[in-house]
Short mmCIF file of C-alpha atoms and ligand atoms in Angstrom, two decimals:
data_model
loop_
_atom_site.label_atom_id
_atom_site.label_comp_id
_atom_site.label_asym_id
_atom_site.label_seq_id
_atom_site.Cartn_x
_atom_site.Cartn_y
_atom_site.Cartn_z
CA MET H 1 0.00 0.00 0.00
CA ASP H 2 1.30 3.52 -0.76
CA ILE H 3 1.42 6.57 1.54
CA ASN H 4 -1.66 8.23 0.02
CA SER H 5 -3.86 5.14 0.29
CA LEU H 6 -2.75 4.48 3.83
CA LEU H 7 -3.49 8.08 4.84
CA LYS H 8 -6.94 7.77 3.28
CA LYS H 9 -7.57 4.63 5.32
CA GLY H 10 -6.35 6.37 8.46
CA VAL H 11 -8.70 9.31 7.89
CA GLU H 12 -11.59 6.87 7.36
CA ILE H 13 -10.83 5.21 10.69
CA ILE H 14 -10.64 8.44 12.75
CA GLY H 15 -12.78 10.67 10.54
CA GLU H 16 -15.98 10.13 12.47
CA ARG H 17 -14.72 12.11 15.45
CA LYS H 18 -16.42 15.43 16.17
CA TYR H 19 -13.18 17.20 17.05
CA GLY H 20 -9.55 17.07 15.98
CA ASN H 21 -8.16 17.20 12.45
CA PRO H 22 -8.16 13.66 10.99
CA GLN H 23 -6.08 14.48 7.90
CA LEU H 24 -3.37 16.24 9.90
CA GLU H 25 -3.40 13.64 12.68
CA ALA H 26 -3.04 10.75 10.22
CA THR H 27 -0.19 12.58 8.48
CA LEU H 28 1.64 13.26 11.75
CA VAL H 29 1.31 9.67 12.95
CA LEU H 30 2.55 8.25 9.66
CA SER H 31 5.46 10.68 9.52
CA LYS H 32 6.42 9.64 13.05
CA LEU H 33 6.31 5.93 12.14
CA LEU H 34 8.38 6.53 8.99
CA GLY H 35 10.80 8.90 10.75
CA VAL H 36 10.21 11.66 8.18
CA ASP H 37 8.64 15.13 8.31
CA LYS H 38 5.18 16.21 7.12
CA VAL H 39 6.51 17.64 3.86
CA TYR H 40 8.00 14.26 2.94
CA ILE H 41 4.57 12.67 3.37
CA TYR H 42 2.95 15.35 1.18
CA THR H 43 5.53 14.92 -1.57
CA HIS H 44 5.95 11.11 -1.61
CA GLY H 45 2.33 9.98 -1.86
CA LYS H 46 3.10 7.13 -4.25
CA GLU H 47 5.87 5.60 -2.13
CA LYS H 48 5.15 2.09 -0.84
CA VAL H 49 4.87 1.50 2.92
CA SER H 50 6.08 -1.75 4.54
CA PRO H 51 3.45 -4.14 5.97
CA SER H 52 4.80 -3.66 9.51
CA VAL H 53 4.45 0.17 9.31
CA LYS H 54 0.98 -0.29 7.82
CA GLU H 55 -0.04 -2.57 10.68
CA LYS H 56 1.32 -0.19 13.35
CA PHE H 57 -0.36 2.79 11.68
CA ILE H 58 -3.78 1.12 11.54
CA LYS H 59 -3.51 0.06 15.20
CA LEU H 60 -2.66 3.64 16.25
CA MET H 61 -5.52 5.06 14.18
CA GLU H 62 -7.91 2.60 15.83
CA LYS H 63 -6.61 3.67 19.22
CA ARG H 64 -7.08 7.33 18.29
CA ALA H 65 -10.64 6.53 17.16
CA THR H 66 -11.47 5.56 20.76
CA GLY H 67 -10.57 9.11 21.87
CA TYR H 68 -7.01 8.32 22.99
CA PRO H 69 -5.19 11.71 22.85
CA ILE H 70 -3.12 12.31 19.74
CA GLN H 71 -0.33 13.81 21.91
CA TYR H 72 0.12 10.47 23.72
CA ILE H 73 0.42 8.74 20.33
CA LEU H 74 2.90 11.29 18.96
CA LYS H 75 4.67 11.49 22.36
CA GLU H 76 5.08 15.22 21.89
CA LYS H 77 3.32 18.51 22.55
CA GLU H 78 4.49 22.00 21.70
CA PHE H 79 4.27 24.48 24.58
CA MET H 80 5.83 27.97 24.68
CA GLY H 81 7.66 27.14 21.45
CA LEU H 82 9.31 24.05 22.97
CA ASP H 83 8.58 20.43 21.96
CA PHE H 84 7.87 18.62 25.22
CA TYR H 85 8.14 14.84 25.41
CA ILE H 86 4.77 13.56 26.64
CA GLU H 87 3.47 10.13 27.61
CA GLU H 88 0.40 8.69 29.28
CA GLY H 89 0.62 9.55 32.99
CA VAL H 90 1.32 13.27 32.56
CA LEU H 91 -1.15 16.00 31.70
CA VAL H 92 -0.94 17.21 28.11
CA PRO H 93 0.17 20.87 28.46
CA ARG H 94 -2.62 23.29 27.46
CA PRO H 95 -2.27 26.55 25.52
CA ASP H 96 -4.15 28.36 28.34
CA THR H 97 -1.25 27.64 30.69
CA GLU H 98 0.94 29.84 28.49
CA ILE H 99 -0.90 32.85 29.98
CA LEU H 100 0.56 31.99 33.38
CA VAL H 101 4.07 31.40 31.98
CA GLU H 102 4.06 34.62 29.96
CA TYR H 103 2.99 36.63 33.01
CA ILE H 104 5.85 35.12 35.04
CA LEU H 105 8.44 35.78 32.31
CA ASN H 106 7.43 39.46 32.13
CA TYR H 107 7.31 39.73 35.92
CA ILE H 108 10.87 38.36 36.18
CA ASP H 109 12.09 40.89 33.62
CA GLU H 110 10.41 43.79 35.37
CA LYS H 111 11.37 42.89 38.90
CA TYR H 112 14.44 40.67 38.81
CA LYS H 113 16.18 41.22 35.46
CA ASN H 114 19.32 39.02 35.48
CA GLU H 115 19.13 38.47 39.27
CA PRO H 116 19.64 34.92 40.52
CA ILE H 117 16.17 34.19 41.89
CA ASN H 118 14.39 31.01 43.06
CA PHE H 119 11.22 29.72 41.46
CA LEU H 120 9.05 26.78 42.55
CA ASP H 121 6.47 24.91 40.47
CA LEU H 122 4.14 22.66 42.48
CA GLY H 123 2.83 19.76 40.36
CA PHE H 124 5.15 20.14 37.36
CA GLY H 125 3.70 17.27 35.25
CA SER H 126 5.65 17.24 31.97
CA GLY H 127 7.60 20.29 33.18
CA ALA H 128 5.65 22.69 30.95
CA ILE H 129 5.75 25.62 33.40
CA ALA H 130 8.99 24.91 35.27
CA LEU H 131 11.11 24.09 32.24
CA SER H 132 9.78 26.96 30.09
CA ILE H 133 10.78 29.39 32.85
CA ALA H 134 14.19 27.70 33.18
CA TYR H 135 14.69 27.75 29.40
CA TYR H 136 13.75 31.36 28.76
CA ARG H 137 15.27 32.87 31.95
CA ARG H 138 18.66 31.35 32.73
CA ASN H 139 19.05 33.58 35.80
CA VAL H 140 16.30 31.61 37.56
CA ASN H 141 16.97 28.58 39.79
CA VAL H 142 13.97 26.41 39.13
CA TYR H 143 12.62 23.85 41.60
CA GLY H 144 9.75 21.52 40.79
CA VAL H 145 7.76 19.04 42.88
CA ASP H 146 5.35 16.41 41.65
CA ILE H 147 3.76 13.48 43.43
CA GLY H 148 3.92 11.07 40.49
CA ASP H 149 6.70 8.74 39.27
CA ILE H 150 5.83 9.32 35.60
CA PRO H 151 5.98 13.15 35.87
CA LEU H 152 9.37 12.81 37.56
CA LYS H 153 10.65 10.61 34.73
CA VAL H 154 9.12 12.80 31.99
CA GLY H 155 10.30 16.00 33.70
CA TYR H 156 13.90 14.73 33.65
CA ILE H 157 13.61 13.63 30.02
CA ASN H 158 12.50 17.17 29.10
CA LYS H 159 15.16 18.79 31.30
CA ASP H 160 17.77 16.80 29.32
CA ARG H 161 16.03 17.48 26.02
CA PHE H 162 16.29 21.25 26.58
CA LYS H 163 19.79 20.92 28.15
CA LEU H 164 18.87 22.79 31.33
CA ASP H 165 21.23 22.93 34.28
CA ASN H 166 19.17 25.41 36.34
CA VAL H 167 16.43 22.92 37.31
CA LYS H 168 15.97 20.53 40.25
CA LEU H 169 12.97 18.19 40.32
CA TYR H 170 11.69 16.36 43.39
CA LYS H 171 9.07 13.74 44.08
CA GLY H 172 6.70 14.53 46.93
CA ASP H 173 3.41 15.83 48.22
CA LEU H 174 3.52 19.60 47.52
CA PHE H 175 5.92 21.37 49.97
CA GLN H 176 6.84 18.05 51.59
CA GLY H 177 8.86 17.38 48.41
CA ILE H 178 11.39 20.11 49.32
CA GLU H 179 11.29 19.70 53.09
CA GLY H 180 14.67 19.66 54.80
CA LEU H 181 16.43 21.53 51.99
CA GLY H 182 16.51 24.83 53.89
CA LEU H 183 14.38 26.59 51.27
CA GLU H 184 11.92 28.24 53.68
CA GLY H 185 11.60 31.96 52.89
CA LYS H 186 13.76 31.56 49.76
CA PHE H 187 11.31 31.62 46.83
CA HIS H 188 10.73 34.80 44.86
CA ILE H 189 7.94 33.10 42.91
CA ILE H 190 5.78 30.04 43.59
CA ALA H 191 3.54 28.84 40.75
CA SER H 192 1.12 25.98 40.38
CA ASN H 193 -1.37 24.64 37.90
CA PRO H 194 -2.89 22.20 40.39
CA PRO H 195 -5.68 19.71 39.80
CA TYR H 196 -8.81 21.89 40.01
CA ILE H 197 -11.74 19.99 38.56
CA PRO H 198 -14.55 19.23 41.03
CA ILE H 199 -14.77 15.48 41.42
CA GLU H 200 -18.38 15.27 40.19
CA ASP H 201 -17.45 17.07 36.93
CA ILE H 202 -14.77 14.51 36.02
CA GLU H 203 -17.36 12.13 34.55
CA MET H 204 -18.62 14.80 32.15
CA LEU H 205 -15.24 15.57 30.59
CA GLN H 206 -14.47 15.07 26.91
CA THR H 207 -13.41 11.45 26.24
CA GLU H 208 -9.79 12.46 25.60
CA VAL H 209 -9.38 14.01 29.05
CA LYS H 210 -10.43 10.71 30.60
CA TYR H 211 -7.15 9.19 29.44
CA GLU H 212 -5.24 11.79 31.46
CA PRO H 213 -4.22 10.97 35.05
CA LEU H 214 -6.87 11.60 37.71
CA ASP H 215 -4.04 12.90 39.93
CA ALA H 216 -3.61 15.78 37.49
CA LEU H 217 -7.29 16.67 37.30
CA ALA H 218 -9.33 16.09 40.45
CA GLY H 219 -9.26 18.93 42.98
CA GLY H 220 -11.66 17.52 45.58
CA GLU H 221 -15.37 18.13 46.05
CA ASP H 222 -15.41 21.78 44.86
CA GLY H 223 -12.08 21.70 42.98
CA LEU H 224 -10.38 24.01 45.48
CA ASP H 225 -8.56 21.52 47.75
CA TYR H 226 -5.09 22.37 46.38
CA TYR H 227 -5.58 26.14 46.68
CA ARG H 228 -6.75 25.77 50.30
CA ASN H 229 -3.68 23.65 50.98
CA ILE H 230 -1.01 25.64 49.08
CA ILE H 231 -2.04 29.26 49.86
CA PRO H 232 -1.35 29.20 53.65
CA LYS H 233 1.77 26.98 53.38
CA ALA H 234 3.32 29.06 50.59
CA LYS H 235 3.82 31.87 53.13
CA ASP H 236 6.55 29.76 54.82
CA TYR H 237 8.43 29.37 51.53
CA LEU H 238 8.02 32.79 49.88
CA CYS H 239 10.48 35.58 50.53
CA PRO H 240 9.06 39.01 51.48
CA GLN H 241 7.19 40.47 48.48
CA GLY H 242 7.18 37.00 46.90
CA LEU H 243 4.65 36.18 44.19
CA LEU H 244 2.16 33.31 44.42
CA ILE H 245 0.49 32.53 41.09
CA PHE H 246 -1.97 29.83 40.01
CA GLU H 247 -3.87 28.63 37.03
CA ILE H 248 -7.54 28.36 38.01
CA GLY H 249 -10.85 27.07 36.66
CA TYR H 250 -13.05 29.56 34.78
CA ASP H 251 -15.52 29.94 37.67
CA GLN H 252 -13.12 29.76 40.63
CA GLY H 253 -11.64 33.30 40.63
CA LYS H 254 -13.84 34.85 43.33
CA ARG H 255 -13.57 31.95 45.75
CA ILE H 256 -9.78 31.66 45.44
CA LYS H 257 -9.44 35.43 45.76
CA ASN H 258 -11.22 35.17 49.12
CA ILE H 259 -8.77 32.52 50.32
CA LEU H 260 -5.84 34.75 49.30
CA ILE H 261 -7.37 37.74 51.12
CA GLU H 262 -8.00 35.67 54.26
CA GLU H 263 -4.37 34.59 54.24
CA GLY H 264 -3.14 38.18 53.95
CA TYR H 265 -1.91 38.31 50.33
CA LYS H 266 -1.95 41.73 48.65
CA ASN H 267 -2.22 43.10 45.09
CA ILE H 268 -4.45 40.22 44.06
CA GLN H 269 -5.17 40.08 40.35
CA ILE H 270 -7.18 37.75 38.15
CA LEU H 271 -6.07 37.33 34.53
CA LYS H 272 -8.49 36.29 31.81
CA ASP H 273 -7.95 33.94 28.88
CA LEU H 274 -8.75 34.76 25.24
CA GLN H 275 -12.38 33.83 25.81
CA GLY H 276 -12.63 36.39 28.61
CA LEU H 277 -12.79 33.73 31.34
CA ASP H 278 -10.82 33.71 34.62
CA ARG H 279 -7.65 31.70 34.04
CA VAL H 280 -4.89 32.88 36.40
CA ILE H 281 -4.87 34.38 39.88
CA LEU H 282 -1.93 35.93 41.69
CA GLY H 283 -1.10 37.69 44.91
CA ILE H 284 1.94 39.11 46.69
CA MET H 285 3.00 38.09 50.17
CA GLU H 286 3.62 41.18 52.30
C1 LIG Z 1 -3.01 19.93 36.24
S1 LIG Z 1 -1.50 19.02 36.30
C2 LIG Z 1 -0.34 20.29 35.80
C3 LIG Z 1 0.88 19.76 35.11
C4 LIG Z 1 1.80 20.83 34.52
N1 LIG Z 1 2.26 21.76 35.56
C5 LIG Z 1 1.09 21.60 33.43
O1 LIG Z 1 0.69 22.76 33.68
O2 LIG Z 1 0.93 21.08 32.33
C6 LIG Z 1 -1.26 18.86 38.03
C7 LIG Z 1 -0.01 18.09 38.46
O3 LIG Z 1 0.02 18.07 39.90
C8 LIG Z 1 0.51 16.81 40.32
N2 LIG Z 1 0.05 16.59 41.70
C9 LIG Z 1 -1.18 16.17 42.13
N3 LIG Z 1 -1.22 16.11 43.46
C10 LIG Z 1 0.01 16.50 43.89
C11 LIG Z 1 0.58 16.65 45.20
N4 LIG Z 1 -0.12 16.38 46.31
N5 LIG Z 1 1.87 17.04 45.28
C12 LIG Z 1 2.58 17.31 44.16
N6 LIG Z 1 2.09 17.20 42.91
C13 LIG Z 1 0.82 16.81 42.78
C14 LIG Z 1 -0.03 15.83 39.31
O4 LIG Z 1 0.76 14.64 39.30
C15 LIG Z 1 0.06 16.64 38.01
O5 LIG Z 1 1.28 16.40 37.36
#
C-alpha cells in the first residue's frame, strides 16, 4: 500500500470524530512511524509502505478513534515554542497555561532582570511551566515538585532534552517534596497549575481528558482543595514580596481570591484567557 492510500484509510478510521483534524493527525502519525517530516509525506504519496508500518499505523488510528489523545500517540506537545516529550501519565500541556508562563516571564524581567532568583512549580507534570521558565530565563533557579513517578521521569527527560542545568525536580506531596532543603523563605515566585476539577465534573469531561491521570485533574469536592492547601503553606516558603500565582478554573476566581485575602496576600489580580474567562490568579505576600 502507498502513503496516500494508507493516509486515506487512516482518515476513514478516525474521521468520524467530532473534534480534531483527521487528515493532519493521520499525516503526523505516519510521519512519526516513517521517521520523516510532514513535507516528505505530502511529496511522496506514491511511495510504498512496509506491511509492519501499515499494521502499526492502523492500530494507532484505531486507538485514536477511541478518543485516545493524539499527543500520547505522537509522544510530543508544543508548549511555549518548545517540543515537550509527553506520555500517558502526565497532563498534556494546554495553551491556556501559556498565559501563566508569559505573566511570570514578564514579571521576572520587570522585577528581577538578570538576578539569581528562586522559582518553585508545584505539580510540574511534563515540566511545561517549570522548564519553560528555566529555558527562557537562565538567571532563575527552578525547583519543581510532583507526586507522580511518571511526571518525575518525563520531567527529567525534558530537562535533558532542553539541556537545562538550572532545574531541580523532586518527588513529593507539595511542599513536603522540598522539606529539609533549607528553602523556607527563599522563593521569589511560587507557581502551580494544580488539579482543580470538582470530582463530580470529572465524569462529564471530553473522552480524551479521561485518558489523562486523575491525579492531574481532580481537585476535591469543589475543585479548590489544592488552593486551600497551598495558599497558607506558601507563606513559609516565599520571601518578602514574593509572588504566588496559580492557574484556576473559569468559575473559581472569586472563591480563590477570598482565600488569598483571608491569608493576607496583597495586590491580588485575576487574569483572563482569550475567551474572557478567569484563568490565572496571583497575589503578593507582604
Ligand atoms: C493539572 S497538572 C499540571 C501539570 C503541569 N504543571 C502543566 O501545567 O501542564 C497537576 C499536576 O500536579 C501533580 N500533583 C497532584 N497532586 C500533587 C501533590 N499532592 N503534590 C505534588 N504534585 C501533585 C499531578 O501529578 C500533576 O502532574
